[in-house]
PDB file of C-alpha atoms in Angstrom:
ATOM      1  CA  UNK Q   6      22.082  -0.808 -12.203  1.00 83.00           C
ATOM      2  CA  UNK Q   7      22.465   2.778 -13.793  1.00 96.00           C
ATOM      3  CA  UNK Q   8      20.031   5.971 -12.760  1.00 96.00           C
ATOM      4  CA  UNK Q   9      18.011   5.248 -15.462  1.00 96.00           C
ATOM      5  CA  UNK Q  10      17.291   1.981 -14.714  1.00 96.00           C
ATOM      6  CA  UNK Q  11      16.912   2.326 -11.346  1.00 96.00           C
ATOM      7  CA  UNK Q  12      14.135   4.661 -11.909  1.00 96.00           C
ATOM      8  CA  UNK Q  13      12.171   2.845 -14.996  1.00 96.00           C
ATOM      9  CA  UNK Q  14      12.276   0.081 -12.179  1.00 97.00           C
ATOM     10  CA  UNK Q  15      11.043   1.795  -9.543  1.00 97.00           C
ATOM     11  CA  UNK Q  16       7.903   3.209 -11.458  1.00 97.00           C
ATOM     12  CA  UNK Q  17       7.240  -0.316 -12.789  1.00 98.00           C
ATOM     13  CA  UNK Q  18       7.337  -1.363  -9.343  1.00 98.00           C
ATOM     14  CA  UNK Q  19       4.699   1.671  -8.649  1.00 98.00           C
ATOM     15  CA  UNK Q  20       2.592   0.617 -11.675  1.00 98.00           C
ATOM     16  CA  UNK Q  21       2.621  -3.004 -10.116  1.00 98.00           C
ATOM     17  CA  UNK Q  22       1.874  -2.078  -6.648  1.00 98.00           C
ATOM     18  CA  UNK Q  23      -0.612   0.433  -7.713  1.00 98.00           C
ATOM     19  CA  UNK Q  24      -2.828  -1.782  -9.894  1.00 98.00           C
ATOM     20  CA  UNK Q  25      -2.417  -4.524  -7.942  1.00 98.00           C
ATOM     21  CA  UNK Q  26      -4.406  -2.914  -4.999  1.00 99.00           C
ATOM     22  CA  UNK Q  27      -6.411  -0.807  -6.798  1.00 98.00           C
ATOM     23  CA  UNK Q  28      -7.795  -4.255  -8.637  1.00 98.00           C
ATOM     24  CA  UNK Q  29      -8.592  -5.525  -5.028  1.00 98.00           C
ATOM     25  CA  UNK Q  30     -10.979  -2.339  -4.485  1.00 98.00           C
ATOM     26  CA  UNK Q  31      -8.749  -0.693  -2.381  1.00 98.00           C
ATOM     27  CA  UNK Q  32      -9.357   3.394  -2.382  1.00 98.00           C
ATOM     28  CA  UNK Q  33      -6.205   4.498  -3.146  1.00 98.00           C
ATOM     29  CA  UNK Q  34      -4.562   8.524  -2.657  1.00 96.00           C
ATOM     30  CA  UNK Q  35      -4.072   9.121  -6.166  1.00 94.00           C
ATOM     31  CA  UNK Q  36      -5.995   7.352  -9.206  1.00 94.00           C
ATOM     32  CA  UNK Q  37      -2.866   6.730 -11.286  1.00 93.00           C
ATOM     33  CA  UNK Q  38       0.967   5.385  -9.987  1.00 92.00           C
ATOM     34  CA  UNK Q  39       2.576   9.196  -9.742  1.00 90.00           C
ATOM     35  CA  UNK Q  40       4.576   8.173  -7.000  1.00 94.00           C
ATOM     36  CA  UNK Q  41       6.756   6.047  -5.335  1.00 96.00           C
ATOM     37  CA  UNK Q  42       4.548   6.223  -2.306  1.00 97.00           C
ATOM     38  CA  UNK Q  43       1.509   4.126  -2.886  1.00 98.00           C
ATOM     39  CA  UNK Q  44      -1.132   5.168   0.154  1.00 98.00           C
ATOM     40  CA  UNK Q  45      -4.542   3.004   1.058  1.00 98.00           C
ATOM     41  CA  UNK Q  46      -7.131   5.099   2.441  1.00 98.00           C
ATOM     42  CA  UNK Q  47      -9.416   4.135   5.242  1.00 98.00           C
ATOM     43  CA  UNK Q  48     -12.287   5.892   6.668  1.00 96.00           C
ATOM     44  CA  UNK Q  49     -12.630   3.608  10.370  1.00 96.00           C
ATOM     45  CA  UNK Q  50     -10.054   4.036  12.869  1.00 96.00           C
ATOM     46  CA  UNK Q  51     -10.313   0.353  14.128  1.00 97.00           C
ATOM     47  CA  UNK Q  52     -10.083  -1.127  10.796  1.00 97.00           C
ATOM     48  CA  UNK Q  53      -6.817   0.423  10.093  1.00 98.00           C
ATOM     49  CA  UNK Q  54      -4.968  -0.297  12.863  1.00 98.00           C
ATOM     50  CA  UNK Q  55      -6.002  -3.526  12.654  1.00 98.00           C
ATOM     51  CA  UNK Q  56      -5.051  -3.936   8.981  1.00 98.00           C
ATOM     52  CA  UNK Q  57      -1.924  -2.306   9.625  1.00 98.00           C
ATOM     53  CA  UNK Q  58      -1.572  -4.610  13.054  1.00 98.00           C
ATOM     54  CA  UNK Q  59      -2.135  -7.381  10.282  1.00 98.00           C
ATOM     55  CA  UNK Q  60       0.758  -6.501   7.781  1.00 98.00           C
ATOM     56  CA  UNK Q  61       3.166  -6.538  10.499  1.00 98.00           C
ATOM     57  CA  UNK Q  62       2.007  -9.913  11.732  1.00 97.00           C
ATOM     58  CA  UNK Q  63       2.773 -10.763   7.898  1.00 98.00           C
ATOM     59  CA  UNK Q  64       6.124  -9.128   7.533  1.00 98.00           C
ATOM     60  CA  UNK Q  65       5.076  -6.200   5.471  1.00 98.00           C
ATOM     61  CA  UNK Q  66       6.046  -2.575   7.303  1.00 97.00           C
ATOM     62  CA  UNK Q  67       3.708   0.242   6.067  1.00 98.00           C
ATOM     63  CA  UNK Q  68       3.317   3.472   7.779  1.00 97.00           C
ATOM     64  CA  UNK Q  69      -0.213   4.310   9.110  1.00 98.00           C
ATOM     65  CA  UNK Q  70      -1.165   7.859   8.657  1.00 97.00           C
ATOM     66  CA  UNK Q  71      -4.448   9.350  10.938  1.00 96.00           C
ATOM     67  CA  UNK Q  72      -5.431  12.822  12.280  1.00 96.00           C
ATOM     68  CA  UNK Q  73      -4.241  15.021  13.054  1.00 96.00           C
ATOM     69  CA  UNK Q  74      -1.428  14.330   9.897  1.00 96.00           C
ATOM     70  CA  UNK Q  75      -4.584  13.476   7.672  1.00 96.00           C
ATOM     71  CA  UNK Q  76      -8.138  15.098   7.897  1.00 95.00           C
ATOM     72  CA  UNK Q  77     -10.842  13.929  10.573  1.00 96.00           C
ATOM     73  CA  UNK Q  78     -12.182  10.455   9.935  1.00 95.00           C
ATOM     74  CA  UNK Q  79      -9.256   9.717   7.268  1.00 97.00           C
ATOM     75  CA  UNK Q  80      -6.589   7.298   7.607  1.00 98.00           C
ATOM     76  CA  UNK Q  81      -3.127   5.754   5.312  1.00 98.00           C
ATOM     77  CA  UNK Q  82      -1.464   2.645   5.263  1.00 98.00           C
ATOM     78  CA  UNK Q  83       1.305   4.499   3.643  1.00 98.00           C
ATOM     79  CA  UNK Q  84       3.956   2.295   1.273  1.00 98.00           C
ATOM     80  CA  UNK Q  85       7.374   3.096   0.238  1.00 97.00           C
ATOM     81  CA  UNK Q  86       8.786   1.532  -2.761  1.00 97.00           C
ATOM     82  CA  UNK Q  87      12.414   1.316  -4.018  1.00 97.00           C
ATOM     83  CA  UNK Q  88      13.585  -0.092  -7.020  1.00 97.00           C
ATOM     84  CA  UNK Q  89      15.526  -2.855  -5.211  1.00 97.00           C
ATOM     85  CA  UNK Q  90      11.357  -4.549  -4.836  1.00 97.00           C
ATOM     86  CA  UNK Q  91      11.339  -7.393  -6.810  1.00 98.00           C
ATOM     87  CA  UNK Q  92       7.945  -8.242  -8.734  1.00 98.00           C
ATOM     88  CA  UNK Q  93       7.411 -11.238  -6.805  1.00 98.00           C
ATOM     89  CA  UNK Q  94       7.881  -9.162  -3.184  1.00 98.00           C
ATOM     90  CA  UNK Q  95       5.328  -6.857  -4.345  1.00 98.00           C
ATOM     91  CA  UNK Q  96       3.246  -9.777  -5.475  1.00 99.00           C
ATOM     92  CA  UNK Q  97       3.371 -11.013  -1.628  1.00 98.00           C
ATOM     93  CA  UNK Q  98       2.598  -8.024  -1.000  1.00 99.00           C
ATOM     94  CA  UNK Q  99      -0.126  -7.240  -2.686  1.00 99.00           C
ATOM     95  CA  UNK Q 100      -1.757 -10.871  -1.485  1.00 99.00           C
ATOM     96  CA  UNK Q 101      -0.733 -10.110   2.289  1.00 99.00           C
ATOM     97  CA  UNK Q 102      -2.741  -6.663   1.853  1.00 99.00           C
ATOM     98  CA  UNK Q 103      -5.576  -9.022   0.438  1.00 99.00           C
ATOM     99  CA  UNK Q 104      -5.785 -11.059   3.284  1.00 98.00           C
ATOM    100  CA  UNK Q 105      -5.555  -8.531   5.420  1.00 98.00           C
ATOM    101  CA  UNK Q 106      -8.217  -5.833   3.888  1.00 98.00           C
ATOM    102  CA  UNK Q 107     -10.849  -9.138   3.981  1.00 98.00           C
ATOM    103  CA  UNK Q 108      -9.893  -9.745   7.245  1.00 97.00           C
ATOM    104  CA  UNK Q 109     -11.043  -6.676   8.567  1.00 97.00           C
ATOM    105  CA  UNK Q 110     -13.933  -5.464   6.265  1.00 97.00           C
ATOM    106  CA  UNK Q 111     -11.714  -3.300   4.119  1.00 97.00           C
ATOM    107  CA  UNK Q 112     -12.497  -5.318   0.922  1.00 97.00           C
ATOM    108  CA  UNK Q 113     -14.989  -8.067  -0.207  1.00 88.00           C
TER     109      UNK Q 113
END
């Protein structure tokens, strides 16, 4: 795969990841796919380490974020794309962050 493709892929995997959550109701750190580093914002310290607890348990590895690296009461489930993601791993993933945000109150 050449740079350029590379890239294009990686933002469409940003687009997919992106939209994907944000469709769920998830409060996302920026309101369009800028970046290759899609981040979930929580506001309860609980419900993110539990939801973060969660995506391990499910075989998806996301950084969690919380003070003092983000401001008081804030906390990230941080995720790192690459353009090696295929659009059916980032559909899993998208479902396992589903089943995890309802299991904890993050999302209806």
């Amino acid at each position: 795969m050449t740079a350029t493709a590379k890239r294009e892929q990686l933002w469409s995997n940003a687009r997919q990841l992106h939209g994907g959550l944000k469709a769920l109701g998830f409060r996302l750190g920026t309101e369009q796919p800028d970046s290759a580093i899609v981040a979930v914002i929580l506001d309860d310290q609980t419900q993110a380490v539990a939801m973060w607890q969660g995506l391990l348990e499910a075989g998806v590895y996301v950084n969690m974020a919380r003070p003092p690296a983000t401001p008081a009461g804030t906390f990230l489930l941080r995720c790192s794309l690459c353009a090696e993601h295929t659009a059916a791993q980032l559909d899993t993933v998208i479902e396992r962050f589903r089943a995890a945000g309802q299991a904890v109150g993050a999302i209806g």
